[in-house]
Amino acid sequence: FPGAAGTRNAWPKATGLAEDVRRYGEWMRDEAQKRIGHLYPKAKLQGGGEATVIAWIWARTVTCPNPACGIEMPLVRSWWLGKKKGKEAYVVPRVVGRRVEYEIGHDASDGPRADEDGTIGRTGATCLACGTAVALTYIREQGKAVGLGRALIATVAEGNRSRIYLAPDEAARAAADVEEPSDVPGGTLAANPRDFKTPNYGMTTFASLFTNRQLTALTTFSDLVVEVRERVLVDARDAGLPEGTRLEAGGTGAAGYADAVATYLGLAADRIGDRNSAVTTWDSSPSKEQVRGIFARQAIAMAWDFAEANFFAKSSGTLAESMIQVANAVDRLPTGKAGEAQQADAA
């Protein structure tokens, strides 16, 4: 990386490659911030001030089938946001006219009990306004026919060694109102109801597993991987490396090195997809309070309330965290002769 201190001997084994992954990764992050940072605004705090958002918590909604009600009823697995002793937080829903508004509660004694936590379970949902029991079959039908809606129910922000939980506001809703990018992954999810639950609710394509804001960000990161390779190639040439052949052909010059850095940064960009989809959930346990990965098991489960992470925060699922994890793995790679695996007769 241009400007890196020291000589070639100062970077033993794969540490120099790891350092370039970090530094070019930082360039990717900064460039992404310039392009899409406006989609991830800071949260406004009560009494003034701002804080970096960690995640926005959304609930899917469906129209109540009771003709006398008809509100957009939230489908929520749990109202709890944080269960750390003395710092508990949970969503408090209130029906106001024909809509639901959301506030944040902190008094643990008033928090939702197990028998009243959330609005949906294995057999169906309950309308907050009229108490109508709504079967999963109705929710599936509505999801396939018109699609499920969504409502912002909370914002999680960075505090002083803690999380700050805020009620949703119009600015946060407006920032998420993003058009779907033109270049999104095509294809339909496999018809496998045992392992892929989302098609039962109308989410049948790969793109439908992400919000438009997530698709925009992931597309931006993918584009930047291509751009960063060209940047590494130019810098490697300027440093005196011959271009050589591509990495897949065994190249060790500028072209091969650019491929290597881009490959690891591509892995970092891929890695954040695990915690940045419309089916990732918020972990409210005392030791976590972060976005969960989607693959808790080898399946894509349906998520009713989901967490949309801020790629530019300092938490699980962010671009910086992913880059660091990949670079740290590269840092520990051995160097020397390549190993080879062969299939042979055990006798």
mmCIF file of C-alpha atoms in Angstrom:
data_model
loop_
_atom_site.group_PDB
_atom_site.id
_atom_site.type_symbol
_atom_site.label_atom_id
_atom_site.label_comp_id
_atom_site.label_asym_id
_atom_site.label_seq_id
_atom_site.Cartn_x
_atom_site.Cartn_y
_atom_site.Cartn_z
ATOM 1 C CA PHE A 1 0.000 0.000 0.000
ATOM 2 C CA PRO A 2 1.447 3.442 -0.904
ATOM 3 C CA GLY A 3 2.935 5.105 2.135
ATOM 4 C CA ALA A 4 3.329 1.914 4.162
ATOM 5 C CA ALA A 5 6.313 2.163 6.474
ATOM 6 C CA GLY A 6 9.221 -0.244 6.532
ATOM 7 C CA THR A 7 10.835 -2.499 3.963
ATOM 8 C CA ARG A 8 9.883 -5.850 2.488
ATOM 9 C CA ASN A 9 11.685 -7.582 5.357
ATOM 10 C CA ALA A 10 9.495 -5.738 7.849
ATOM 11 C CA TRP A 11 6.481 -7.809 6.732
ATOM 12 C CA PRO A 12 7.285 -11.489 7.427
ATOM 13 C CA LYS A 13 5.122 -14.323 6.102
ATOM 14 C CA ALA A 14 1.659 -13.051 5.031
ATOM 15 C CA THR A 15 1.600 -9.978 7.288
ATOM 16 C CA GLY A 16 2.248 -7.602 4.407
ATOM 17 C CA LEU A 17 -0.664 -9.033 2.439
ATOM 18 C CA ALA A 18 -2.853 -8.774 5.538
ATOM 19 C CA GLU A 19 -1.856 -5.140 5.996
ATOM 20 C CA ASP A 20 -2.785 -4.376 2.396
ATOM 21 C CA VAL A 21 -6.140 -6.082 2.886
ATOM 22 C CA ARG A 22 -6.718 -3.777 5.887
ATOM 23 C CA ARG A 23 -5.606 -0.590 4.142
ATOM 24 C CA TYR A 24 -7.359 -1.171 0.839
ATOM 25 C CA GLY A 25 -10.358 -2.303 2.878
ATOM 26 C CA GLU A 26 -10.296 1.056 4.630
ATOM 27 C CA TRP A 27 -10.272 2.747 1.223
ATOM 28 C CA MET A 28 -13.309 0.676 0.217
ATOM 29 C CA ARG A 29 -15.123 1.638 3.410
ATOM 30 C CA ASP A 30 -14.329 5.347 2.974
ATOM 31 C CA GLU A 31 -15.359 5.278 -0.678
ATOM 32 C CA ALA A 32 -18.617 3.494 0.192
ATOM 33 C CA GLN A 33 -19.267 6.125 2.860
ATOM 34 C CA LYS A 34 -18.980 8.841 0.208
ATOM 35 C CA ARG A 35 -21.394 7.068 -2.120
ATOM 36 C CA ILE A 36 -24.089 5.732 0.182
ATOM 37 C CA GLY A 37 -23.353 7.181 3.621
ATOM 38 C CA HIS A 38 -26.415 9.452 3.317
ATOM 39 C CA LEU A 39 -28.599 6.336 3.486
ATOM 40 C CA TYR A 40 -27.334 5.686 7.022
ATOM 41 C CA PRO A 41 -28.016 8.894 9.012
ATOM 42 C CA LYS A 42 -27.201 9.330 12.682
ATOM 43 C CA ALA A 43 -29.943 9.045 15.278
ATOM 44 C CA LYS A 44 -31.219 12.182 16.997
ATOM 45 C CA LEU A 45 -31.005 11.919 20.784
ATOM 46 C CA GLN A 46 -33.432 13.369 23.259
ATOM 47 C CA GLY A 47 -32.101 16.662 24.580
ATOM 48 C CA GLY A 48 -29.938 17.166 21.489
ATOM 49 C CA GLY A 49 -26.925 15.438 20.087
ATOM 50 C CA GLU A 50 -26.512 12.540 17.689
ATOM 51 C CA ALA A 51 -25.373 8.925 17.828
ATOM 52 C CA THR A 52 -24.306 6.400 15.205
ATOM 53 C CA VAL A 53 -27.045 3.891 14.485
ATOM 54 C CA ILE A 54 -26.166 0.220 14.981
ATOM 55 C CA ALA A 55 -29.416 -1.185 13.600
ATOM 56 C CA TRP A 56 -33.001 -0.417 12.776
ATOM 57 C CA ILE A 57 -35.567 -2.924 14.050
ATOM 58 C CA TRP A 58 -38.477 -3.626 11.704
ATOM 59 C CA ALA A 59 -41.648 -5.673 12.082
ATOM 60 C CA ARG A 60 -43.512 -7.191 9.179
ATOM 61 C CA THR A 61 -47.170 -6.255 8.998
ATOM 62 C CA VAL A 62 -50.355 -7.671 7.547
ATOM 63 C CA THR A 63 -53.858 -6.187 7.297
ATOM 64 C CA CYS A 64 -56.112 -7.438 10.093
ATOM 65 C CA PRO A 65 -58.828 -9.634 8.521
ATOM 66 C CA ASN A 66 -61.494 -8.290 10.915
ATOM 67 C CA PRO A 67 -63.599 -5.924 8.720
ATOM 68 C CA ALA A 68 -64.343 -3.760 11.747
ATOM 69 C CA CYS A 69 -60.614 -3.276 12.387
ATOM 70 C CA GLY A 70 -58.396 -3.507 9.293
ATOM 71 C CA ILE A 71 -55.251 -2.010 10.846
ATOM 72 C CA GLU A 72 -51.767 -2.923 9.665
ATOM 73 C CA MET A 73 -51.028 -5.308 12.517
ATOM 74 C CA PRO A 74 -47.362 -5.878 13.424
ATOM 75 C CA LEU A 75 -45.998 -9.421 13.420
ATOM 76 C CA VAL A 76 -43.432 -9.497 16.216
ATOM 77 C CA ARG A 77 -41.647 -12.471 17.724
ATOM 78 C CA SER A 78 -40.532 -10.555 20.840
ATOM 79 C CA TRP A 79 -40.758 -6.957 22.072
ATOM 80 C CA TRP A 80 -37.502 -7.253 24.034
ATOM 81 C CA LEU A 81 -34.481 -5.286 22.762
ATOM 82 C CA GLY A 82 -31.986 -5.620 25.614
ATOM 83 C CA LYS A 83 -31.987 -7.761 28.743
ATOM 84 C CA LYS A 84 -28.801 -6.586 30.433
ATOM 85 C CA LYS A 85 -29.579 -6.162 34.141
ATOM 86 C CA GLY A 86 -30.230 -2.532 34.997
ATOM 87 C CA LYS A 87 -30.264 -1.528 31.326
ATOM 88 C CA GLU A 88 -33.317 -3.408 30.089
ATOM 89 C CA ALA A 89 -35.134 -2.108 27.026
ATOM 90 C CA TYR A 90 -38.245 -3.199 25.149
ATOM 91 C CA VAL A 91 -40.736 -1.887 22.600
ATOM 92 C CA VAL A 92 -44.068 -0.591 23.899
ATOM 93 C CA PRO A 93 -46.732 -0.674 21.139
ATOM 94 C CA ARG A 94 -49.777 1.612 21.420
ATOM 95 C CA VAL A 95 -52.828 1.546 19.180
ATOM 96 C CA VAL A 96 -53.703 5.121 18.202
ATOM 97 C CA GLY A 97 -56.796 5.272 16.056
ATOM 98 C CA ARG A 98 -56.217 2.945 13.129
ATOM 99 C CA ARG A 99 -52.447 2.706 13.463
ATOM 100 C CA VAL A 100 -49.824 1.463 15.887
ATOM 101 C CA GLU A 101 -47.185 3.721 17.421
ATOM 102 C CA TYR A 102 -44.070 2.510 19.205
ATOM 103 C CA GLU A 103 -42.246 3.737 22.299
ATOM 104 C CA ILE A 104 -39.331 2.368 24.319
ATOM 105 C CA GLY A 105 -39.685 1.095 27.876
ATOM 106 C CA HIS A 106 -36.884 0.503 30.376
ATOM 107 C CA ASP A 107 -38.607 -0.548 33.618
ATOM 108 C CA ALA A 108 -37.948 -4.287 33.832
ATOM 109 C CA SER A 109 -40.932 -4.811 36.116
ATOM 110 C CA ASP A 110 -43.228 -3.522 33.374
ATOM 111 C CA GLY A 111 -41.524 -5.426 30.581
ATOM 112 C CA PRO A 112 -43.424 -7.957 28.486
ATOM 113 C CA ARG A 113 -43.986 -11.277 30.247
ATOM 114 C CA ALA A 114 -43.444 -14.527 28.428
ATOM 115 C CA ASP A 115 -47.182 -15.069 27.908
ATOM 116 C CA GLU A 116 -47.657 -11.631 26.313
ATOM 117 C CA ASP A 117 -44.337 -11.132 24.538
ATOM 118 C CA GLY A 118 -44.789 -10.588 20.804
ATOM 119 C CA THR A 119 -47.806 -11.022 18.548
ATOM 120 C CA ILE A 120 -47.001 -14.147 16.538
ATOM 121 C CA GLY A 121 -46.064 -17.720 17.276
ATOM 122 C CA ARG A 122 -46.076 -21.151 15.689
ATOM 123 C CA THR A 123 -49.839 -21.271 15.137
ATOM 124 C CA GLY A 124 -50.659 -17.688 14.182
ATOM 125 C CA ALA A 125 -50.830 -14.061 15.252
ATOM 126 C CA THR A 126 -53.037 -11.790 17.354
ATOM 127 C CA CYS A 127 -54.167 -8.310 16.328
ATOM 128 C CA LEU A 128 -53.066 -5.664 18.837
ATOM 129 C CA ALA A 129 -56.136 -3.511 18.208
ATOM 130 C CA CYS A 130 -59.072 -5.922 18.233
ATOM 131 C CA GLY A 131 -57.573 -9.164 19.561
ATOM 132 C CA THR A 132 -58.548 -11.178 16.484
ATOM 133 C CA ALA A 133 -56.681 -14.464 16.158
ATOM 134 C CA VAL A 134 -55.076 -14.599 12.702
ATOM 135 C CA ALA A 135 -54.039 -17.950 11.268
ATOM 136 C CA LEU A 136 -50.696 -18.434 9.528
ATOM 137 C CA THR A 137 -52.616 -19.551 6.432
ATOM 138 C CA TYR A 138 -54.094 -16.039 6.105
ATOM 139 C CA ILE A 139 -50.667 -14.431 6.532
ATOM 140 C CA ARG A 140 -49.209 -16.740 3.876
ATOM 141 C CA GLU A 141 -52.053 -15.927 1.481
ATOM 142 C CA GLN A 142 -51.603 -12.189 1.977
ATOM 143 C CA GLY A 143 -47.837 -12.456 1.595
ATOM 144 C CA LYS A 144 -48.194 -14.230 -1.731
ATOM 145 C CA ALA A 145 -51.039 -12.038 -2.995
ATOM 146 C CA VAL A 146 -49.966 -8.499 -2.060
ATOM 147 C CA GLY A 147 -46.782 -8.909 -0.017
ATOM 148 C CA LEU A 148 -46.192 -8.257 3.667
ATOM 149 C CA GLY A 149 -45.703 -4.679 4.821
ATOM 150 C CA ARG A 150 -43.180 -3.478 7.371
ATOM 151 C CA ALA A 151 -43.081 -0.968 10.203
ATOM 152 C CA LEU A 152 -40.075 0.525 11.986
ATOM 153 C CA ILE A 153 -40.454 -0.266 15.682
ATOM 154 C CA ALA A 154 -37.100 0.813 17.195
ATOM 155 C CA THR A 155 -33.650 2.229 16.489
ATOM 156 C CA VAL A 156 -30.490 0.961 18.211
ATOM 157 C CA ALA A 157 -27.608 3.456 18.515
ATOM 158 C CA GLU A 158 -24.073 3.481 19.927
ATOM 159 C CA GLY A 159 -23.806 4.735 23.493
ATOM 160 C CA ASN A 160 -20.977 5.026 26.012
ATOM 161 C CA ARG A 161 -20.103 1.316 26.284
ATOM 162 C CA SER A 162 -23.792 0.512 25.964
ATOM 163 C CA ARG A 163 -26.697 0.536 23.525
ATOM 164 C CA ILE A 164 -29.161 3.386 23.192
ATOM 165 C CA TYR A 165 -32.687 2.328 22.222
ATOM 166 C CA LEU A 166 -34.866 4.936 20.580
ATOM 167 C CA ALA A 167 -38.429 5.127 19.336
ATOM 168 C CA PRO A 168 -38.700 5.318 15.533
ATOM 169 C CA ASP A 169 -38.967 8.738 13.888
ATOM 170 C CA GLU A 170 -39.832 10.001 10.435
ATOM 171 C CA ALA A 171 -36.199 10.719 9.509
ATOM 172 C CA ALA A 172 -35.272 7.073 10.069
ATOM 173 C CA ARG A 173 -38.241 5.891 8.010
ATOM 174 C CA ALA A 174 -37.426 8.310 5.178
ATOM 175 C CA ALA A 175 -33.771 7.177 5.017
ATOM 176 C CA ALA A 176 -34.929 3.614 4.364
ATOM 177 C CA ASP A 177 -37.184 4.670 1.480
ATOM 178 C CA VAL A 178 -34.763 3.630 -1.260
ATOM 179 C CA GLU A 179 -35.529 2.430 -4.762
ATOM 180 C CA GLU A 180 -34.368 -1.039 -5.697
ATOM 181 C CA PRO A 181 -31.079 -0.877 -7.638
ATOM 182 C CA SER A 182 -31.166 -2.070 -11.227
ATOM 183 C CA ASP A 183 -28.385 -4.626 -10.789
ATOM 184 C CA VAL A 184 -29.709 -7.093 -8.215
ATOM 185 C CA PRO A 185 -29.229 -10.861 -7.947
ATOM 186 C CA GLY A 186 -31.730 -12.706 -10.092
ATOM 187 C CA GLY A 187 -33.101 -16.165 -9.561
ATOM 188 C CA THR A 188 -35.842 -17.843 -7.581
ATOM 189 C CA LEU A 189 -35.363 -19.644 -4.286
ATOM 190 C CA ALA A 190 -35.615 -23.415 -4.402
ATOM 191 C CA ALA A 191 -38.990 -24.981 -3.688
ATOM 192 C CA ASN A 192 -37.849 -26.582 -0.454
ATOM 193 C CA PRO A 193 -40.376 -25.785 2.314
ATOM 194 C CA ARG A 194 -38.382 -27.749 4.873
ATOM 195 C CA ASP A 195 -35.322 -25.490 4.647
ATOM 196 C CA PHE A 196 -36.533 -22.339 2.848
ATOM 197 C CA LYS A 197 -39.470 -20.816 4.730
ATOM 198 C CA THR A 198 -39.717 -17.381 3.116
ATOM 199 C CA PRO A 199 -41.407 -18.500 -0.159
ATOM 200 C CA ASN A 200 -44.422 -19.509 1.939
ATOM 201 C CA TYR A 201 -44.919 -15.776 2.608
ATOM 202 C CA GLY A 202 -44.275 -14.406 -0.884
ATOM 203 C CA MET A 203 -40.515 -13.867 -0.535
ATOM 204 C CA THR A 204 -39.554 -16.114 -3.426
ATOM 205 C CA THR A 205 -36.487 -14.473 -5.010
ATOM 206 C CA PHE A 206 -32.951 -13.901 -3.756
ATOM 207 C CA ALA A 207 -33.479 -10.122 -3.941
ATOM 208 C CA SER A 208 -36.625 -10.348 -1.790
ATOM 209 C CA LEU A 209 -34.455 -11.487 1.130
ATOM 210 C CA PHE A 210 -32.972 -7.975 1.367
ATOM 211 C CA THR A 211 -34.289 -4.461 1.804
ATOM 212 C CA ASN A 212 -33.661 -2.020 -1.040
ATOM 213 C CA ARG A 213 -31.151 -0.177 1.139
ATOM 214 C CA GLN A 214 -29.260 -3.426 1.774
ATOM 215 C CA LEU A 215 -29.289 -4.270 -1.935
ATOM 216 C CA THR A 216 -27.905 -0.820 -2.724
ATOM 217 C CA ALA A 217 -25.108 -1.208 -0.178
ATOM 218 C CA LEU A 218 -24.166 -4.765 -1.147
ATOM 219 C CA THR A 219 -24.135 -3.806 -4.826
ATOM 220 C CA THR A 220 -21.887 -0.840 -4.002
ATOM 221 C CA PHE A 221 -19.436 -3.072 -2.107
ATOM 222 C CA SER A 222 -19.359 -5.560 -4.993
ATOM 223 C CA ASP A 223 -18.543 -2.756 -7.431
ATOM 224 C CA LEU A 224 -15.804 -1.506 -5.128
ATOM 225 C CA VAL A 225 -14.112 -4.926 -5.075
ATOM 226 C CA VAL A 226 -13.674 -4.610 -8.845
ATOM 227 C CA GLU A 227 -12.400 -1.041 -8.471
ATOM 228 C CA VAL A 228 -10.006 -1.878 -5.656
ATOM 229 C CA ARG A 229 -8.316 -4.553 -7.787
ATOM 230 C CA GLU A 230 -7.466 -1.945 -10.414
ATOM 231 C CA ARG A 231 -6.173 0.344 -7.676
ATOM 232 C CA VAL A 232 -3.897 -2.377 -6.264
ATOM 233 C CA LEU A 233 -2.670 -3.228 -9.752
ATOM 234 C CA VAL A 234 -1.644 0.378 -10.446
ATOM 235 C CA ASP A 235 0.057 0.732 -7.064
ATOM 236 C CA ALA A 236 1.921 -2.569 -7.479
ATOM 237 C CA ARG A 237 3.190 -1.521 -10.890
ATOM 238 C CA ASP A 238 4.305 1.834 -9.480
ATOM 239 C CA ALA A 239 6.166 -0.047 -6.734
ATOM 240 C CA GLY A 240 8.207 -1.808 -9.416
ATOM 241 C CA LEU A 241 6.493 -5.194 -9.645
ATOM 242 C CA PRO A 242 6.235 -6.642 -13.152
ATOM 243 C CA GLU A 243 2.624 -7.195 -14.173
ATOM 244 C CA GLY A 244 2.936 -10.927 -14.744
ATOM 245 C CA THR A 245 0.006 -13.302 -15.123
ATOM 246 C CA ARG A 246 -3.231 -13.532 -13.180
ATOM 247 C CA LEU A 247 -3.369 -15.378 -9.861
ATOM 248 C CA GLU A 248 -5.328 -18.318 -11.305
ATOM 249 C CA ALA A 249 -2.383 -18.975 -13.610
ATOM 250 C CA GLY A 250 0.061 -18.926 -10.709
ATOM 251 C CA GLY A 251 1.118 -15.324 -11.217
ATOM 252 C CA THR A 252 3.194 -13.663 -8.485
ATOM 253 C CA GLY A 253 3.572 -10.212 -10.023
ATOM 254 C CA ALA A 254 1.374 -7.150 -9.873
ATOM 255 C CA ALA A 255 -1.627 -8.825 -11.524
ATOM 256 C CA GLY A 256 -1.483 -11.843 -9.217
ATOM 257 C CA TYR A 257 -1.071 -9.668 -6.140
ATOM 258 C CA ALA A 258 -4.007 -7.467 -7.135
ATOM 259 C CA ASP A 259 -6.107 -10.608 -7.570
ATOM 260 C CA ALA A 260 -5.100 -11.819 -4.101
ATOM 261 C CA VAL A 261 -6.021 -8.575 -2.322
ATOM 262 C CA ALA A 262 -9.301 -8.329 -4.255
ATOM 263 C CA THR A 263 -10.143 -11.957 -3.448
ATOM 264 C CA TYR A 264 -9.828 -11.414 0.297
ATOM 265 C CA LEU A 265 -11.778 -8.152 0.131
ATOM 266 C CA GLY A 266 -14.416 -9.983 -1.904
ATOM 267 C CA LEU A 267 -14.664 -12.542 0.886
ATOM 268 C CA ALA A 268 -15.102 -9.696 3.380
ATOM 269 C CA ALA A 269 -17.893 -8.200 1.259
ATOM 270 C CA ASP A 270 -19.548 -11.632 1.010
ATOM 271 C CA ARG A 271 -19.228 -12.166 4.746
ATOM 272 C CA ILE A 272 -21.444 -9.217 5.674
ATOM 273 C CA GLY A 273 -24.357 -10.738 3.782
ATOM 274 C CA ASP A 274 -24.763 -13.186 6.671
ATOM 275 C CA ARG A 275 -25.792 -10.374 9.031
ATOM 276 C CA ASN A 276 -27.357 -7.979 6.557
ATOM 277 C CA SER A 277 -30.591 -9.291 5.130
ATOM 278 C CA ALA A 278 -34.307 -8.907 5.773
ATOM 279 C CA VAL A 279 -34.305 -12.195 7.687
ATOM 280 C CA THR A 280 -31.587 -11.408 10.239
ATOM 281 C CA THR A 281 -32.835 -10.850 13.779
ATOM 282 C CA TRP A 282 -31.799 -8.892 16.859
ATOM 283 C CA ASP A 283 -30.229 -10.809 19.755
ATOM 284 C CA SER A 284 -31.454 -9.206 22.998
ATOM 285 C CA SER A 285 -29.467 -11.459 25.346
ATOM 286 C CA PRO A 286 -27.337 -9.621 27.966
ATOM 287 C CA SER A 287 -23.991 -10.673 26.478
ATOM 288 C CA LYS A 288 -24.933 -9.874 22.874
ATOM 289 C CA GLU A 289 -27.371 -7.068 21.963
ATOM 290 C CA GLN A 290 -26.354 -7.332 18.321
ATOM 291 C CA VAL A 291 -27.521 -8.582 14.941
ATOM 292 C CA ARG A 292 -27.589 -12.365 14.602
ATOM 293 C CA GLY A 293 -26.264 -14.216 11.575
ATOM 294 C CA ILE A 294 -28.852 -15.726 9.268
ATOM 295 C CA PHE A 295 -27.376 -19.220 9.266
ATOM 296 C CA ALA A 296 -27.981 -20.297 12.844
ATOM 297 C CA ARG A 297 -28.823 -23.588 11.136
ATOM 298 C CA GLN A 298 -28.553 -24.808 7.550
ATOM 299 C CA ALA A 299 -31.783 -23.162 6.462
ATOM 300 C CA ILE A 300 -33.334 -19.793 5.697
ATOM 301 C CA ALA A 301 -36.019 -19.334 8.317
ATOM 302 C CA MET A 302 -38.784 -16.739 8.236
ATOM 303 C CA ALA A 303 -38.132 -13.700 10.428
ATOM 304 C CA TRP A 304 -41.074 -11.582 11.559
ATOM 305 C CA ASP A 305 -39.193 -8.745 13.247
ATOM 306 C CA PHE A 306 -35.787 -8.239 11.654
ATOM 307 C CA ALA A 307 -32.731 -6.089 12.282
ATOM 308 C CA GLU A 308 -31.261 -3.944 9.497
ATOM 309 C CA ALA A 309 -27.650 -3.192 10.432
ATOM 310 C CA ASN A 310 -25.754 0.000 9.686
ATOM 311 C CA PHE A 311 -22.743 -1.068 7.588
ATOM 312 C CA PHE A 312 -20.732 1.907 8.896
ATOM 313 C CA ALA A 313 -21.204 1.347 12.645
ATOM 314 C CA LYS A 314 -18.865 -0.424 15.077
ATOM 315 C CA SER A 315 -20.728 -3.643 15.696
ATOM 316 C CA SER A 316 -21.496 -7.089 14.382
ATOM 317 C CA GLY A 317 -22.200 -7.255 10.662
ATOM 318 C CA THR A 318 -20.447 -4.037 9.684
ATOM 319 C CA LEU A 319 -18.019 -3.550 6.822
ATOM 320 C CA ALA A 320 -15.116 -2.608 9.115
ATOM 321 C CA GLU A 321 -15.643 -5.637 11.357
ATOM 322 C CA SER A 322 -15.720 -7.969 8.362
ATOM 323 C CA MET A 323 -12.530 -6.496 6.882
ATOM 324 C CA ILE A 324 -10.716 -6.864 10.201
ATOM 325 C CA GLN A 325 -11.753 -10.508 10.627
ATOM 326 C CA VAL A 326 -10.566 -11.440 7.129
ATOM 327 C CA ALA A 327 -7.292 -9.496 7.495
ATOM 328 C CA ASN A 328 -6.624 -11.151 10.869
ATOM 329 C CA ALA A 329 -7.058 -14.572 9.258
ATOM 330 C CA VAL A 330 -4.629 -13.650 6.465
ATOM 331 C CA ASP A 331 -2.173 -12.387 9.087
ATOM 332 C CA ARG A 332 -1.849 -15.913 10.454
ATOM 333 C CA LEU A 333 -1.443 -17.727 7.150
ATOM 334 C CA PRO A 334 1.736 -19.808 6.838
ATOM 335 C CA THR A 335 4.009 -19.320 3.835
ATOM 336 C CA GLY A 336 6.117 -21.832 2.045
ATOM 337 C CA LYS A 337 5.485 -24.728 -0.280
ATOM 338 C CA ALA A 338 1.882 -25.312 -1.243
ATOM 339 C CA GLY A 339 0.187 -28.423 0.073
ATOM 340 C CA GLU A 340 -1.518 -30.933 -2.172
ATOM 341 C CA ALA A 341 -4.333 -33.380 -1.439
ATOM 342 C CA GLN A 342 -4.708 -36.604 -3.394
ATOM 343 C CA GLN A 343 -7.373 -39.284 -3.359
ATOM 344 C CA ALA A 344 -5.682 -42.673 -3.164
ATOM 345 C CA ASP A 345 -6.260 -46.245 -2.154
ATOM 346 C CA ALA A 346 -5.916 -46.554 1.622
ATOM 347 C CA ALA A 347 -4.153 -49.896 1.197
#
